[in-house]
Short mmCIF file of C-alpha atoms in Angstrom, two decimals:
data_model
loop_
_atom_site.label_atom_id
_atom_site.label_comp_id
_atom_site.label_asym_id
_atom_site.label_seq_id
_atom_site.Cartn_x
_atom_site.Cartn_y
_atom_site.Cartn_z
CA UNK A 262 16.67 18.62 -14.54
CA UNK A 263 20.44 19.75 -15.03
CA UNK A 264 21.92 19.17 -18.17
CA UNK A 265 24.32 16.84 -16.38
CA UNK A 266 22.13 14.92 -14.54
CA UNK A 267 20.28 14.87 -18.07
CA UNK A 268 23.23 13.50 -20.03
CA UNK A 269 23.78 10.67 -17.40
CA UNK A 270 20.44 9.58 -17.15
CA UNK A 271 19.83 9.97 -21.38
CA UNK A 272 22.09 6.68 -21.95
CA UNK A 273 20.94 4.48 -24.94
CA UNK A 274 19.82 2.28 -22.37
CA UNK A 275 18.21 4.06 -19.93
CA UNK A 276 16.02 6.07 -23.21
CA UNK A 277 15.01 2.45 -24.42
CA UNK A 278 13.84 1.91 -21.01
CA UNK A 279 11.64 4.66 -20.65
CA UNK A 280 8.45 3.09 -20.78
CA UNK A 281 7.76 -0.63 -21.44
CA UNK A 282 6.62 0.30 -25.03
CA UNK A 283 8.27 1.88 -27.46
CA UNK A 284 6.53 5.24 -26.95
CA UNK A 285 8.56 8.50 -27.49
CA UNK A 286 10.59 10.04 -24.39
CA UNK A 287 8.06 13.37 -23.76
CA UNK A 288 7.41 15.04 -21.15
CA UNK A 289 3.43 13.72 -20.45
CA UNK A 290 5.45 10.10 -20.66
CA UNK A 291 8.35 10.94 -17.98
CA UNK A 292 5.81 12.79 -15.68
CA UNK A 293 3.19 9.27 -15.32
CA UNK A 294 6.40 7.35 -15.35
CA UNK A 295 7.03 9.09 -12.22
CA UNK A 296 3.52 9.42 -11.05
CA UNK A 297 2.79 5.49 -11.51
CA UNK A 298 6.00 5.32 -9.34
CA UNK A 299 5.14 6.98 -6.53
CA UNK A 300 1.88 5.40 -6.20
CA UNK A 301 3.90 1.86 -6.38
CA UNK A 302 5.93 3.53 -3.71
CA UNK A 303 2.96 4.52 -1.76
CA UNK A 304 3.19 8.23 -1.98
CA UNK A 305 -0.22 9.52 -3.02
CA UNK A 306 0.97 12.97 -2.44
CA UNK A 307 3.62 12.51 -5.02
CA UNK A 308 1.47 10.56 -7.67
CA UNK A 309 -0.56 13.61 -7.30
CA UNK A 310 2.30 15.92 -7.81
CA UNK A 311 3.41 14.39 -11.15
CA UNK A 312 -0.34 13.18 -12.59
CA UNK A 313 -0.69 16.74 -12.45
CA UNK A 314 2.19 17.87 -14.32
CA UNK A 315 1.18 15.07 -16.82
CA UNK A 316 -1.55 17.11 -17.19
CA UNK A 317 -0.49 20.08 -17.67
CA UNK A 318 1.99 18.62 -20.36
CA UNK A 319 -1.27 16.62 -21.80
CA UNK A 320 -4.66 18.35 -20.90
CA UNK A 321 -6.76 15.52 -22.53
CA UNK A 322 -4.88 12.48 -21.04
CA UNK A 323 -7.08 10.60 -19.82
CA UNK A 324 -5.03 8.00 -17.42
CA UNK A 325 -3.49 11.30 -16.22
CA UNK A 326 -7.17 12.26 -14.90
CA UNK A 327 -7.91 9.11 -13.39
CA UNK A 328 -4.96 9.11 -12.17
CA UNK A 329 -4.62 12.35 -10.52
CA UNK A 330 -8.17 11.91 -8.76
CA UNK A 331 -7.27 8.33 -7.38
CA UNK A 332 -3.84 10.32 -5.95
CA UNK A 333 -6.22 12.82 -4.51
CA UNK A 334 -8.45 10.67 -2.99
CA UNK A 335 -6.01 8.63 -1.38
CA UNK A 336 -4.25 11.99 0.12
CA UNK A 337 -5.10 13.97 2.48
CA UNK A 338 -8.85 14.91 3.38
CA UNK A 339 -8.59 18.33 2.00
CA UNK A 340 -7.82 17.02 -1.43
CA UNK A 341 -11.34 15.25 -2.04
CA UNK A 342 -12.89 18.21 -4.15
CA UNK A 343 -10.24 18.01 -6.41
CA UNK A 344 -10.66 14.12 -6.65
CA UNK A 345 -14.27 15.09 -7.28
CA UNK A 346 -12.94 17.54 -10.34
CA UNK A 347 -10.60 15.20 -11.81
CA UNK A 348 -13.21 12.30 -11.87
CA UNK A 349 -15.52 14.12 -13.32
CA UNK A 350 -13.71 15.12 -15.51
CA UNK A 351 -13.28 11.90 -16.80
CA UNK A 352 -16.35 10.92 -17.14
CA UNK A 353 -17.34 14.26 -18.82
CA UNK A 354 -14.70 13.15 -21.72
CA UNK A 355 -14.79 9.75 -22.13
CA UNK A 356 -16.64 8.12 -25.25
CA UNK A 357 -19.58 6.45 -23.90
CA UNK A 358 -18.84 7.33 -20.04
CA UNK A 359 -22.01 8.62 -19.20
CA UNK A 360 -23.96 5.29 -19.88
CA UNK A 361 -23.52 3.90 -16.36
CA UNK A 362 -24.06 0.05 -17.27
CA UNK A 363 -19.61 -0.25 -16.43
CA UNK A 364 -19.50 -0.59 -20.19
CA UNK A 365 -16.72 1.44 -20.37
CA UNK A 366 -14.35 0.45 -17.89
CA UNK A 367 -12.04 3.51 -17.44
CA UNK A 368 -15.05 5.48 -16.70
CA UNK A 369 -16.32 1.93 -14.27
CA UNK A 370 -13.19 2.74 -12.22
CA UNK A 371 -13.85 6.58 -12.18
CA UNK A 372 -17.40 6.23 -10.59
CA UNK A 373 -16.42 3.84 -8.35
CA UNK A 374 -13.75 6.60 -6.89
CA UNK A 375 -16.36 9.37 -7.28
CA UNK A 376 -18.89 7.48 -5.28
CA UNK A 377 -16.00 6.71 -2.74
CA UNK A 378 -14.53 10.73 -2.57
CA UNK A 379 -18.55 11.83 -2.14
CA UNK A 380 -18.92 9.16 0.68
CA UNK A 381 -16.08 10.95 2.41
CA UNK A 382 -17.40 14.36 2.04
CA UNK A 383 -20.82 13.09 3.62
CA UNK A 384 -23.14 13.38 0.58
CA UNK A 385 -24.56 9.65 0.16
CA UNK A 386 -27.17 11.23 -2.72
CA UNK A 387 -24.15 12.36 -4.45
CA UNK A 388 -22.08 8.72 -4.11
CA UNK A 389 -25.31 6.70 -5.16
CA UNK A 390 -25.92 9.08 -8.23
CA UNK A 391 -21.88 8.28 -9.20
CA UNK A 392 -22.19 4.45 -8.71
CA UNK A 393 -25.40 4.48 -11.43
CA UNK A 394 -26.22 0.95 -11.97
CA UNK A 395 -22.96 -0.43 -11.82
CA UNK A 396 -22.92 -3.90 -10.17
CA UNK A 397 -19.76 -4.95 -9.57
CA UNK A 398 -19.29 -6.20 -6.00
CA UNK A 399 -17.68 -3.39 -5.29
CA UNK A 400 -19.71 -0.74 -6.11
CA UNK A 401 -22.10 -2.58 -4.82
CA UNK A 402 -19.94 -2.34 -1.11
CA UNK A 403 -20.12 0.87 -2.12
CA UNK A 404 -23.63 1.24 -2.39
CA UNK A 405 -24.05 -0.88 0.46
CA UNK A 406 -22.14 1.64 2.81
CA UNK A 407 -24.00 4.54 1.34
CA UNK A 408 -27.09 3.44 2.37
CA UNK A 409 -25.95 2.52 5.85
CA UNK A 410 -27.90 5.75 8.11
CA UNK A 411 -31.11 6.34 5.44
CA UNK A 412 -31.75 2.54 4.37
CA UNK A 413 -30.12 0.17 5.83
CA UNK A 414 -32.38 -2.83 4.54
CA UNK A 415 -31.74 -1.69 0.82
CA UNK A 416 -28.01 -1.51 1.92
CA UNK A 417 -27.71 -4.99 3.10
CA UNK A 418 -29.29 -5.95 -0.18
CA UNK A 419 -26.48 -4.08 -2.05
CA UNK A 420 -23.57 -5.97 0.37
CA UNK A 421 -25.36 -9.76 0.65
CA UNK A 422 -25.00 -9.33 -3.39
CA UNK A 423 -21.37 -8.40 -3.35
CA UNK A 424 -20.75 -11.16 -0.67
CA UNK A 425 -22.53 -13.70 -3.08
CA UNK A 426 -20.59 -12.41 -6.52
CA UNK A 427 -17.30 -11.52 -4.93
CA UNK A 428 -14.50 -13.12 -2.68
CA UNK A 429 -14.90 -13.64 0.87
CA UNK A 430 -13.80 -10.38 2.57
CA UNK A 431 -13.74 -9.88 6.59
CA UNK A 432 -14.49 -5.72 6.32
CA UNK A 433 -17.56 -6.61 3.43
CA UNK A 434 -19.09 -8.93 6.23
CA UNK A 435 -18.88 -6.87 9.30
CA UNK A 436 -20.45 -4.05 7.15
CA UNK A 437 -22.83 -6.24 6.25
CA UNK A 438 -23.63 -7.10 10.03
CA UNK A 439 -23.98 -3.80 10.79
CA UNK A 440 -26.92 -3.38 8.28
CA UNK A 441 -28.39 -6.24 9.18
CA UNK A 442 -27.94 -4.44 13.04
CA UNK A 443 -29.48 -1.59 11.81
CA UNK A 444 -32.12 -3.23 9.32
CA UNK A 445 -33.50 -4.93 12.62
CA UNK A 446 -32.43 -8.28 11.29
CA UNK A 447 -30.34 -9.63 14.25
CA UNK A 448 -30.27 -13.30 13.18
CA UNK A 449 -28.34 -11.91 9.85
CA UNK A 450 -26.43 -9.77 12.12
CA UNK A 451 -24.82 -12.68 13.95
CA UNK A 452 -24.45 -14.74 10.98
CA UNK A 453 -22.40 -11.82 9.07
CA UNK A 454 -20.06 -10.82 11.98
CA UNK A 455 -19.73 -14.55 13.04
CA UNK A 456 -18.39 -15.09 9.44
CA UNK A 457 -16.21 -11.53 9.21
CA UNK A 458 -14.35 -13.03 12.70
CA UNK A 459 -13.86 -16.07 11.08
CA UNK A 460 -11.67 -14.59 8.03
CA UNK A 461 -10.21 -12.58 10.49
CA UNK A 462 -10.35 -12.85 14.38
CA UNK A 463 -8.82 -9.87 14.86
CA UNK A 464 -11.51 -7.28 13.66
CA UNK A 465 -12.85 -6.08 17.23
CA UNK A 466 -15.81 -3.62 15.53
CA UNK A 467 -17.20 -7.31 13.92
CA UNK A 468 -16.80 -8.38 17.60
CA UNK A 469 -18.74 -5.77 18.82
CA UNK A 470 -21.13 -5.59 16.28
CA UNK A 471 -21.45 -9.45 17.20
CA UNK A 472 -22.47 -9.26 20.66
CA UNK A 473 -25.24 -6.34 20.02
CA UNK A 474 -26.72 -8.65 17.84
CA UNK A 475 -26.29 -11.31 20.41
CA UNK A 476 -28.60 -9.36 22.92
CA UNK A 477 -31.08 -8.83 20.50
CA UNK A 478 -31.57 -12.52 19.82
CA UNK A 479 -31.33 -13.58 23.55
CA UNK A 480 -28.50 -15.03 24.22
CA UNK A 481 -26.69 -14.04 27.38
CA UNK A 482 -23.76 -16.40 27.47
CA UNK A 483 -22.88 -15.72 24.00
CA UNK A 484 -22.92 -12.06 24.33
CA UNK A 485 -20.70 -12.02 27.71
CA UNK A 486 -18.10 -14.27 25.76
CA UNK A 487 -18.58 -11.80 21.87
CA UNK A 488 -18.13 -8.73 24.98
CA UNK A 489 -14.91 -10.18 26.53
CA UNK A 490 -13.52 -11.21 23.22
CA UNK A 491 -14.24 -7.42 21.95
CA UNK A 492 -12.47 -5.95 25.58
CA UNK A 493 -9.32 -8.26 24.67
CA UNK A 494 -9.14 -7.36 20.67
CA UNK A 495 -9.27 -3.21 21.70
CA UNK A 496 -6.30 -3.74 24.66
CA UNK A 497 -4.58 -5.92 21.19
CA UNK A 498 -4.96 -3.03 18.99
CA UNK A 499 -3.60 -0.76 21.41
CA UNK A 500 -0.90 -2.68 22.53
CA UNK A 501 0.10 -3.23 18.70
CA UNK A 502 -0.11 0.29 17.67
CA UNK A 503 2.51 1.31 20.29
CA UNK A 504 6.45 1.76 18.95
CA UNK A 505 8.65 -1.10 18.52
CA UNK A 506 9.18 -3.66 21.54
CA UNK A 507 7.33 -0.89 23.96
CA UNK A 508 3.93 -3.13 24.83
CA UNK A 509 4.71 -6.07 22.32
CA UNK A 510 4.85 -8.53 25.50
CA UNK A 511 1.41 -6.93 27.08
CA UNK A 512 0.60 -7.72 23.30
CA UNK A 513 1.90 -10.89 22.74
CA UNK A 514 -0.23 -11.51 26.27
CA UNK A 515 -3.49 -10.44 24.95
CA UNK A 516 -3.24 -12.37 21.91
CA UNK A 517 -2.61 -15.46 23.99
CA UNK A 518 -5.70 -14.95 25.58
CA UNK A 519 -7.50 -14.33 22.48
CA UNK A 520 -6.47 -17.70 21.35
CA UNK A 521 -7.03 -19.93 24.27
CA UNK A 522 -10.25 -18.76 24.47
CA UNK A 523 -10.99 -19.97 20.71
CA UNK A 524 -8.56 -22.71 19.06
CA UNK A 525 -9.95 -21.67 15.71
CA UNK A 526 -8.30 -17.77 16.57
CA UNK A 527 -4.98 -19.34 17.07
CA UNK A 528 -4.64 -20.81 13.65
CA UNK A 529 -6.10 -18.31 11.57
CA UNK A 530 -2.99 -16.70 8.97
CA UNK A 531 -3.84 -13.40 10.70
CA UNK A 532 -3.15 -14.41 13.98
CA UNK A 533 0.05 -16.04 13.21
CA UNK A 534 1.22 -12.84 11.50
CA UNK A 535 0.51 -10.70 14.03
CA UNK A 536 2.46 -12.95 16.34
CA UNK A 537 5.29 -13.33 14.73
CA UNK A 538 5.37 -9.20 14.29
CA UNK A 539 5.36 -9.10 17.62
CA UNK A 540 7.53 -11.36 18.58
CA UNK A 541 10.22 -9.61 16.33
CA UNK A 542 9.19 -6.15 18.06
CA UNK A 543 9.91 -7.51 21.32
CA UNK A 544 13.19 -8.98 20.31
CA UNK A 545 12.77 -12.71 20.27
CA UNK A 546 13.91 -13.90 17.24
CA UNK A 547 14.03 -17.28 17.31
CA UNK A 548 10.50 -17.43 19.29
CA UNK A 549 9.52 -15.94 15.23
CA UNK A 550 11.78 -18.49 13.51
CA UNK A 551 9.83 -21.31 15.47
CA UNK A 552 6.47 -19.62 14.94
CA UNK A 553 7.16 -19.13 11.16
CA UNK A 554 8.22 -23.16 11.08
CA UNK A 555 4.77 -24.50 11.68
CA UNK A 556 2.46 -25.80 9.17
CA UNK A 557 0.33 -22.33 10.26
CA UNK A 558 3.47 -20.22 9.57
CA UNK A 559 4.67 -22.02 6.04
CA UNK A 560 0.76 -21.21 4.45
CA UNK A 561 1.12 -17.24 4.82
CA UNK A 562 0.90 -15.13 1.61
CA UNK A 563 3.75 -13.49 0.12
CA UNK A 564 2.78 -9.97 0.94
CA UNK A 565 2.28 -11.20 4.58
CA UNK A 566 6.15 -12.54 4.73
CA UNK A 567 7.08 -9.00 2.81
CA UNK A 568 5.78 -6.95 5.44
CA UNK A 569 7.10 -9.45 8.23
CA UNK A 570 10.83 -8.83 6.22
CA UNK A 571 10.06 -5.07 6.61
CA UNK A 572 9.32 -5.78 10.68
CA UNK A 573 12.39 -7.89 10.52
CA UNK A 574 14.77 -5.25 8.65
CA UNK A 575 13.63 -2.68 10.90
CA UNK A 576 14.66 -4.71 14.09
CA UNK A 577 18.04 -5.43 13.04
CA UNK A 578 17.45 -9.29 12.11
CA UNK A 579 18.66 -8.72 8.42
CA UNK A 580 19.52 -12.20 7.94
CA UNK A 581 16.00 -13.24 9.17
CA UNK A 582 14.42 -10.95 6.41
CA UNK A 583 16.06 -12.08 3.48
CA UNK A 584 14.67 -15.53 4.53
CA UNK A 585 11.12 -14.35 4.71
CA UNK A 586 11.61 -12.79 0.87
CA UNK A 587 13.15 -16.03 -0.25
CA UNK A 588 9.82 -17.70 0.98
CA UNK A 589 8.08 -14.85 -0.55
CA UNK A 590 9.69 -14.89 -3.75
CA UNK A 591 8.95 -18.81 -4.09
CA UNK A 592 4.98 -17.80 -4.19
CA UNK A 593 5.35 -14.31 -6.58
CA UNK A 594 8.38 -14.86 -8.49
CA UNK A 595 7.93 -12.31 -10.57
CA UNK A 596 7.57 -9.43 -7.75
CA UNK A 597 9.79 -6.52 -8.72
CA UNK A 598 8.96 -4.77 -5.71
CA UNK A 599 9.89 -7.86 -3.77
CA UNK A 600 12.77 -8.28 -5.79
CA UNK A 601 14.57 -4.94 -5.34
CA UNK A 602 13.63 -5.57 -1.34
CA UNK A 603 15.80 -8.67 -1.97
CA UNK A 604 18.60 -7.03 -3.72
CA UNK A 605 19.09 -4.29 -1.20
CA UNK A 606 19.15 -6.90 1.52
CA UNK A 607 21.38 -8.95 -0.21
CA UNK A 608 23.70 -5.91 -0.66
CA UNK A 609 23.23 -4.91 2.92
CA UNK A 610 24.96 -8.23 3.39
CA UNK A 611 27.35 -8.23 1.00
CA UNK A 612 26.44 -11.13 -1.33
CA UNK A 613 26.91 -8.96 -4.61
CA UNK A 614 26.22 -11.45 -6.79
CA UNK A 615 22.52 -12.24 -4.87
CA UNK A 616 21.72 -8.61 -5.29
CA UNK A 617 22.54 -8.25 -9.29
CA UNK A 618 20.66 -11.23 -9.77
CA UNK A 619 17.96 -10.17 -7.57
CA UNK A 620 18.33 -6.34 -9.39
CA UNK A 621 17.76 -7.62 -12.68
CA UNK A 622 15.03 -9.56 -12.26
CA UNK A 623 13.05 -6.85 -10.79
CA UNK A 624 14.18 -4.91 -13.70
CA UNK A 625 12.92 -7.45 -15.88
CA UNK A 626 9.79 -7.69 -14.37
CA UNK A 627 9.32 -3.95 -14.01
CA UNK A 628 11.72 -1.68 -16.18
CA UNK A 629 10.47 1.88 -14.78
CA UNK A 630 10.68 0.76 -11.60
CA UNK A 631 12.94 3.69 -9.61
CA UNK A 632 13.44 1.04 -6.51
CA UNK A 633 14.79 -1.89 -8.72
CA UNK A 634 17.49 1.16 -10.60
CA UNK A 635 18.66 2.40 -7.02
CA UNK A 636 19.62 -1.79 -6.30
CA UNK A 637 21.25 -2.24 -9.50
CA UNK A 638 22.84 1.27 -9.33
CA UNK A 639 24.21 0.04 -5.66
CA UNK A 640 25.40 -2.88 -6.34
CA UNK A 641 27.37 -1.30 -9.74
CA UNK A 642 28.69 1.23 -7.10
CA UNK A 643 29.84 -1.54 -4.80
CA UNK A 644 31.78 -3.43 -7.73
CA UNK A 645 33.55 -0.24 -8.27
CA UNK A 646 31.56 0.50 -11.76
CA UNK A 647 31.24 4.21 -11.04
CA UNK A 648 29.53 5.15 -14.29
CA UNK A 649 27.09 2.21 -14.40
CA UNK A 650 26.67 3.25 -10.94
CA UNK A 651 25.97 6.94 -12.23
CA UNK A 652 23.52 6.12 -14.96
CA UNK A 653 21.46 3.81 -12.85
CA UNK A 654 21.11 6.22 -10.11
CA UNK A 655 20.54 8.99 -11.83
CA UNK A 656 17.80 7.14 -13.78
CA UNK A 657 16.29 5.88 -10.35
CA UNK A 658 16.08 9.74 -9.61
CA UNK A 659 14.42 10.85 -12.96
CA UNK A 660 11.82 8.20 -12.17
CA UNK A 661 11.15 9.31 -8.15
CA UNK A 662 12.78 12.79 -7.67
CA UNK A 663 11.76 12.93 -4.14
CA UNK A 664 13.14 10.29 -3.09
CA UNK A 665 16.11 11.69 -0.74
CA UNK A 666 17.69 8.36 -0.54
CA UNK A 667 18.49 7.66 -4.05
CA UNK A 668 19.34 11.82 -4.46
CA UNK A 669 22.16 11.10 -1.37
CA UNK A 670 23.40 7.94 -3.45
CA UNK A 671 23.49 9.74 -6.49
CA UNK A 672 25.40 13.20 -5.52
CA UNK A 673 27.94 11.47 -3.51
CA UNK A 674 28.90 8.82 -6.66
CA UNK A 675 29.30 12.35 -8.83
CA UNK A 676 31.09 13.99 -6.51
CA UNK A 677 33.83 10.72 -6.01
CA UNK A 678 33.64 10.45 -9.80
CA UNK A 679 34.77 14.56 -9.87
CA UNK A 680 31.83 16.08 -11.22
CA UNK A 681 30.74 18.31 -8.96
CA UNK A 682 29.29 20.51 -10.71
CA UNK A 683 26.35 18.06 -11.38
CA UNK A 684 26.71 16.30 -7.87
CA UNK A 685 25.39 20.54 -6.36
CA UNK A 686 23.40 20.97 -9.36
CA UNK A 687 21.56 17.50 -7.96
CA UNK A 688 20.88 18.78 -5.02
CA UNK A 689 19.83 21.78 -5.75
CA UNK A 690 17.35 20.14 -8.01
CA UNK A 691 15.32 17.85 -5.07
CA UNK A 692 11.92 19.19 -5.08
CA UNK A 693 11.74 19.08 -1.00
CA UNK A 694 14.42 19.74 1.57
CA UNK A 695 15.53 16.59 3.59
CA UNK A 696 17.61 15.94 6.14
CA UNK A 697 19.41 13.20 5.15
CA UNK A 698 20.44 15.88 1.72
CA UNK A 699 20.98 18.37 4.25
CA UNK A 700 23.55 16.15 5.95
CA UNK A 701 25.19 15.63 2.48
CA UNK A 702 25.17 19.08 1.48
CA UNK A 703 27.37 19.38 4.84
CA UNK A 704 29.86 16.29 3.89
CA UNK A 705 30.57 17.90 0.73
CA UNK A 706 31.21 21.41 1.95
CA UNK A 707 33.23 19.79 4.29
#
C-alpha cells in the first residue's frame, strides 16, 4: 500500500479497530481481515486471494488453511484440488485431528469440506473416507449423497438420521426421496418429496421425483397432477431466471397457476417471496406493497426482506427498500451487513442523520466490516468532513482492496482534498483493472 494511503488509513482509530481483539496490526492479521471480508462480501475468489497471502505471512495458521480451502471450494471448479491440499492440510496439523469422532471441531469442519470438494471431483470412496464417523446431520447429508449411485439404501439411512437430528430442510428431503426412489422404497419416496414440497413448493426436482414415485405405487391421478405441477414449476424457473421485467408477467402467470391448483402453495413464505420479486421486476410496485401487507407477507425472515430490498434497489423503488430493511432490521437488529445496506440507502436519500446512525451501528456490531467504513466514510464526505471522510475510506479499502467502488470514492475525496499524489498512487494500487477506475482515471486526467 502507498505510504499515503498508509498514513490515512494508520489513524489511532482505525489501528484500534483492526481486529475486534486487541491483537497486534501484522501482516497474517490485515490479510484474514480482508479474507473474512470478502467471504462476508461473497467473493470466494477474493477470500482465496488473501487466505493465501495469510499464509504465506503465517505458514502454520491454521484458520488461514481452513480458510483458504473453504474459499477454494466455493470458487471455481478448477480450484477443488487445492481445496483438497489446504484441508488436508489441516487435518495433517491439527492436535488430535485425525481421530474422526468431530472431537476436534476445526478439524469437524475440515472433513466435512473435504468430503464435500471429493464429492465434486467424483470420488465417493474418497468423501466417505473424509467424513469418518462423524455424525452430525450434516455429514451425515453428506454421507447420504455419497452413497446415492453404489448404495442407495445405506444412503437413505445416513439422510432419514439427519432429517430426525437436524432442522427440517426442503433439499435434505428431496435427496432423501430420491434414495428412497432408488432404494426401491416408493412409499418413502412419496412421503419424503411430499414433505420437501411442503417446506418449499417451489422445488420442481422434489416434484418430479414425486410423481416417479407416484407410478410406482399406483396411483394415476396423483401422478398426472405431481406431472403437471412439475411442467408448471420448470416454465417458473425459467421465466424467473430471465433479466429484470422480461418474462416476470409469464412468471407471475405460472405461479398463479401453481397456487390455484394447491391453496397450501399460495401461502407458503416462499411463494410469497417469489411473488413479490416478481412483481417488483415487472414494475408494479404497489401490487408488492399490497402483497407484502398480508399476514403471509408480515411473517417473512429478515434475509428474505434483504434480498427483496436488493430486488427493490435495483428497480429504482429506493423508498420501497429502505422499508423492507426497516422490517428487517426489527427481526436482526444487530445485522451489520443489513445495517450498512440501510445507511447507504438512507444516504441515497439524503436523510444523513438515518445513515450515521445506521453506519455506526453496523460498526458496532461489526468493526472490520469494509461495507459499514465505505457508509460512514460517505456520509462524513456528504457533511463536508473531508478527512473523516479520508480515513474511513481509505480504511474500507485496506479491508476489501478490490472493491472498485470504495477505490472510486476514495481517490476522488484525495484528489478534492489536493493530494494527488496519493489519490494516482490509489489507483495504481487496485489489484484488478475496472471500469468504473478506468472512468476515474479519465475524470482526473481530465
Amino acid at each position: 500500500m502507498p505510504t499515503r494511503l498508509v498514513a490515512l488509513a494508520a489513524s489511532a482509530a482505525v489501528v484500534a479497530s483492526l481486529a475486534a481483539c486487541t491483537e497486534p496490526a501484522t501482516t497474517e492479521n490485515l490479510e484474514m481481515l480482508r479474507a473474512r471480508n470478502a467471504e462476508w462480501l461473497g467473493e470466494p475468489g477474493w477470500a482465496q486471494h488473501h487466505f493465501e497471502r495469510a499464509l504465506a505471512a503465517e505458514p502454520a495458521a491454521l484458520d488461514a488453511l481452513l480458510g483458504a480451502g473453504r474459499s477454494a471450494l466455493e470458487g471455481p471448479e478448477a480450484g477443488l484440488s487445492r481445496a483438497v491440499a489446504r484441508l488436508e492440510s489441516v487435518l495433517d496439523r491439527s492436535t488430535g485431528a485425525r481421530a474422526d469422532d468431530g472431537s476436534n471441531e476445526m478439524a469437524g469442519e475440515a472433513r466435512r469440506l473435504l468430503a464435500e470438494a471429493h464429492l465434486r471431483l467424483g470420488d465417493t470412496d474418497r468423501a466417505l473416507a473424509a467424513l469418518g464417523s462423524l455424525s452430525a446431520p450434516e455429514a451425515e447429508v453428506l454421507r447420504a449423497r455419497a452413497l446415492l449411485d453404489d448404495d442407495p439404501r445405506r444412503g437413505l439411512g445416513a439422510i432419514e438420521r439427519a432429517l430426525e437430528s437436524g432442522p427440517p430442510m426442503p433439499q435434505w428431503s428431496e435427496l432423501a426421496a430420491r434414495l428412497a426412489l432408488r432404494a426401491e422404497e416408493p412409499a418413502a419416496a412419496v412421503r419424503h418429496a411430499r414433505t420437501a414440497l411442503a417446506l418449499d413448493p417451489l422445488r420442481p426436482g422434489a416434484s418430479f421425483v414425486l410423481s416417479r414415485a407416484l407410478r410406482s405405487v399406483g396411483d394415476p391421478e396423483a401422478e398426472r397432477a405431481a406431472i403437471e405441477r412439475t411442467e408448471r414449476l420448470w416454465v417458473l424457473a425459467d421465466a424467473t431466471s430471465a433479466p429484470a421485467g422480461d418474462r416476470a408477467v409469464e412468471a407471475l402467470k405460472a405461479l398463479e397457476a401453481l397456487a390455484a391448483a394447491d391453496v397450501a402453495v399460495a401461502a407458503a413464505p416462499s411463494v410469497v417471496a417469489l411473488r413479490v420479486r416478481l412483481l417488483l421486476r415487472g414494475g408494479m410496485l404497489e401490487a408488492a406493497r399490497r402483497e407484502l401487507s398480508t399476514t403471509r407477507g408480515s411473517e417473512l425472515p429478515s434475509e428474505t426482506l434483504a434480498f427483496l430490498a436488493q430486488t427493490a434497489r435495483e428497480v429504482g423503488a429506493h423508498g420501497f427498500a429502505r422499508q423492507l430493511l426497516a422490517r428487517a432490521l426489527v427481526v436482526a437488529p444487530e445485522d451489520a451487513r443489513l445495517l450498512a445496506r440501510a445507511a447507504l440507502l438512507a444516504h441515497d436519500a439524503g436523510d444523513l442523520d438515518e445513515a450515521a446512525a445506521m453506519a455506526d451501528r453496523a460498526l458496532a456490531a461489526q468493526p472490520q466490516s469494509a461495507a459499514a467504513r465505505h457508509a460512514s466514510g460517505l456520509v462524513a464526505l456528504s457533511r463536508g468532513e473531508n478527512a473523516r471522510a479520508a480515513a474511513d475510506l481509505a480504511r474500507a479499502v485496506e479491508l476489501a482492496p478490490w472493491v472498485a467502488t470504495h477505490r472510486a470514492t476514495l481517490v476522488r475525496v484525495l484528489w478534492a482534498n489536493g493530494d494527488r499524489q496519493a489519490a494516482l498512487e490509489s489507483l495504481e494500487d487496485a489489484p484488478r483493472p475496472h471500469p468504473l477506475l478506468q472512468t476515474v482515471r479519465r475524470e482526473l486526467d481530465a
